[in-house]
Amino acid sequence: QGWTTYEPMTFFESNGLSAMSYAFPAAMAASLVFPDRPVLCTIGDGGFGMTMVDVETCVRLRLPIVTVVFNDCSLSLIQVAQARRGLADVGVRYGKINFGAAAEAFGAWGRRVRSLDELGAAVDEGRGTGRPVVIDVPVDPAEYRMHSAPPTVT
């Protein structure tokens, strides 16, 4: 709703953002179908963790996708859904993974950034390598979960 596109076939998302890990494989497909267009993938850490082995595929096929991973060390939307039902957090939290460093292990270009300025510089530097790019962005879940909180009953 808040993303403006200027040409057809330039923005893809799962139906209602309801398919976990859709973004990275979709970005790979977009890069294969439109090899002359830059491809940017934004994805959460949980979804990326489910498909990150395909960073190796991107390296092998030379797909210069820029992937920005929003990392809060949890499956936050599932955690919010559990909280809305009054359930305890179960199976939604995990350790601190640096996805930029993990991408480097696959042969991609990776970085962890902590500010918008660092993000812009990392995108520019990474794109200059011609390799797949994975940028890990630690985020504070409190900054966005407040918008997903259950309504207060009074």
PDB file of C-alpha atoms in Angstrom, residues 8-70:
ATOM      1  CA  PRO A   8       4.469  -3.010 -14.612  1.00  0.00           C
ATOM      2  CA  MET A   9       6.320  -6.136 -13.485  1.00  0.00           C
ATOM      3  CA  THR A  10       8.691  -4.238 -11.188  1.00  0.00           C
ATOM      4  CA  PHE A  11       7.317  -5.083  -7.714  1.00  0.00           C
ATOM      5  CA  PHE A  12       6.416  -8.555  -6.494  1.00  0.00           C
ATOM      6  CA  GLU A  13       5.097  -9.743  -3.145  1.00  0.00           C
ATOM      7  CA  SER A  14       3.327 -12.796  -1.856  1.00  0.00           C
ATOM      8  CA  ASN A  15      -0.424 -12.536  -1.461  1.00  0.00           C
ATOM      9  CA  GLY A  16      -0.853 -10.257   1.535  1.00  0.00           C
ATOM     10  CA  LEU A  17       2.719 -10.928   2.662  1.00  0.00           C
ATOM     11  CA  SER A  18       1.493 -14.296   3.882  1.00  0.00           C
ATOM     12  CA  ALA A  19       4.076 -16.672   2.407  1.00  0.00           C
ATOM     13  CA  MET A  20       7.196 -16.918   4.524  1.00  0.00           C
ATOM     14  CA  SER A  21      10.479 -16.999   2.577  1.00  0.00           C
ATOM     15  CA  TYR A  22       8.826 -16.032  -0.732  1.00  0.00           C
ATOM     16  CA  ALA A  23      10.975 -12.951  -1.349  1.00  0.00           C
ATOM     17  CA  PHE A  24      14.414 -14.476  -1.951  1.00  0.00           C
ATOM     18  CA  PRO A  25      13.345 -17.203  -4.419  1.00  0.00           C
ATOM     19  CA  ALA A  26      11.102 -14.628  -6.142  1.00  0.00           C
ATOM     20  CA  ALA A  27      14.072 -12.271  -6.450  1.00  0.00           C
ATOM     21  CA  MET A  28      16.112 -15.079  -7.986  1.00  0.00           C
ATOM     22  CA  ALA A  29      13.349 -15.708 -10.526  1.00  0.00           C
ATOM     23  CA  ALA A  30      13.092 -11.986 -11.306  1.00  0.00           C
ATOM     24  CA  SER A  31      16.839 -11.810 -11.865  1.00  0.00           C
ATOM     25  CA  LEU A  32      16.685 -14.753 -14.262  1.00  0.00           C
ATOM     26  CA  VAL A  33      13.643 -13.417 -16.153  1.00  0.00           C
ATOM     27  CA  PHE A  34      14.882  -9.800 -16.256  1.00  0.00           C
ATOM     28  CA  PRO A  35      18.698 -10.134 -16.333  1.00  0.00           C
ATOM     29  CA  ASP A  36      19.226  -6.499 -17.354  1.00  0.00           C
ATOM     30  CA  ARG A  37      17.263  -5.048 -14.415  1.00  0.00           C
ATOM     31  CA  PRO A  38      18.633  -4.545 -10.923  1.00  0.00           C
ATOM     32  CA  VAL A  39      16.823  -6.696  -8.360  1.00  0.00           C
ATOM     33  CA  LEU A  40      16.340  -5.723  -4.715  1.00  0.00           C
ATOM     34  CA  CYS A  41      14.974  -8.227  -2.205  1.00  0.00           C
ATOM     35  CA  THR A  42      13.765  -7.220   1.256  1.00  0.00           C
ATOM     36  CA  ILE A  43      13.099 -10.094   3.619  1.00  0.00           C
ATOM     37  CA  GLY A  44      12.904 -10.954   7.301  1.00  0.00           C
ATOM     38  CA  ASP A  45      15.517 -13.075   8.995  1.00  0.00           C
ATOM     39  CA  GLY A  46      13.174 -16.030   9.486  1.00  0.00           C
ATOM     40  CA  GLY A  47      12.214 -16.212   5.826  1.00  0.00           C
ATOM     41  CA  PHE A  48      15.781 -15.694   4.667  1.00  0.00           C
ATOM     42  CA  GLY A  49      17.014 -18.396   7.022  1.00  0.00           C
ATOM     43  CA  MET A  50      14.691 -20.862   5.283  1.00  0.00           C
ATOM     44  CA  THR A  51      16.180 -20.203   1.837  1.00  0.00           C
ATOM     45  CA  MET A  52      19.660 -18.779   2.390  1.00  0.00           C
ATOM     46  CA  VAL A  53      21.356 -21.886   1.017  1.00  0.00           C
ATOM     47  CA  ASP A  54      20.360 -20.484  -2.378  1.00  0.00           C
ATOM     48  CA  VAL A  55      22.894 -17.699  -1.917  1.00  0.00           C
ATOM     49  CA  GLU A  56      25.263 -20.351  -3.303  1.00  0.00           C
ATOM     50  CA  THR A  57      22.960 -20.751  -6.313  1.00  0.00           C
ATOM     51  CA  CYS A  58      23.064 -16.987  -6.870  1.00  0.00           C
ATOM     52  CA  VAL A  59      26.870 -17.036  -6.690  1.00  0.00           C
ATOM     53  CA  ARG A  60      27.088 -19.948  -9.111  1.00  0.00           C
ATOM     54  CA  LEU A  61      24.607 -18.402 -11.576  1.00  0.00           C
ATOM     55  CA  ARG A  62      26.080 -14.908 -11.095  1.00  0.00           C
ATOM     56  CA  LEU A  63      22.792 -13.328 -10.077  1.00  0.00           C
ATOM     57  CA  PRO A  64      23.695  -9.885  -8.673  1.00  0.00           C
ATOM     58  CA  ILE A  65      20.650  -9.624  -6.406  1.00  0.00           C
ATOM     59  CA  VAL A  66      20.839  -7.168  -3.510  1.00  0.00           C
ATOM     60  CA  THR A  67      19.136  -8.724  -0.481  1.00  0.00           C
ATOM     61  CA  VAL A  68      18.392  -6.702   2.645  1.00  0.00           C
ATOM     62  CA  VAL A  69      17.640  -8.928   5.647  1.00  0.00           C
ATOM     63  CA  PHE A  70      15.726  -7.317   8.517  1.00  0.00           C
TER      64      PHE A  70
END
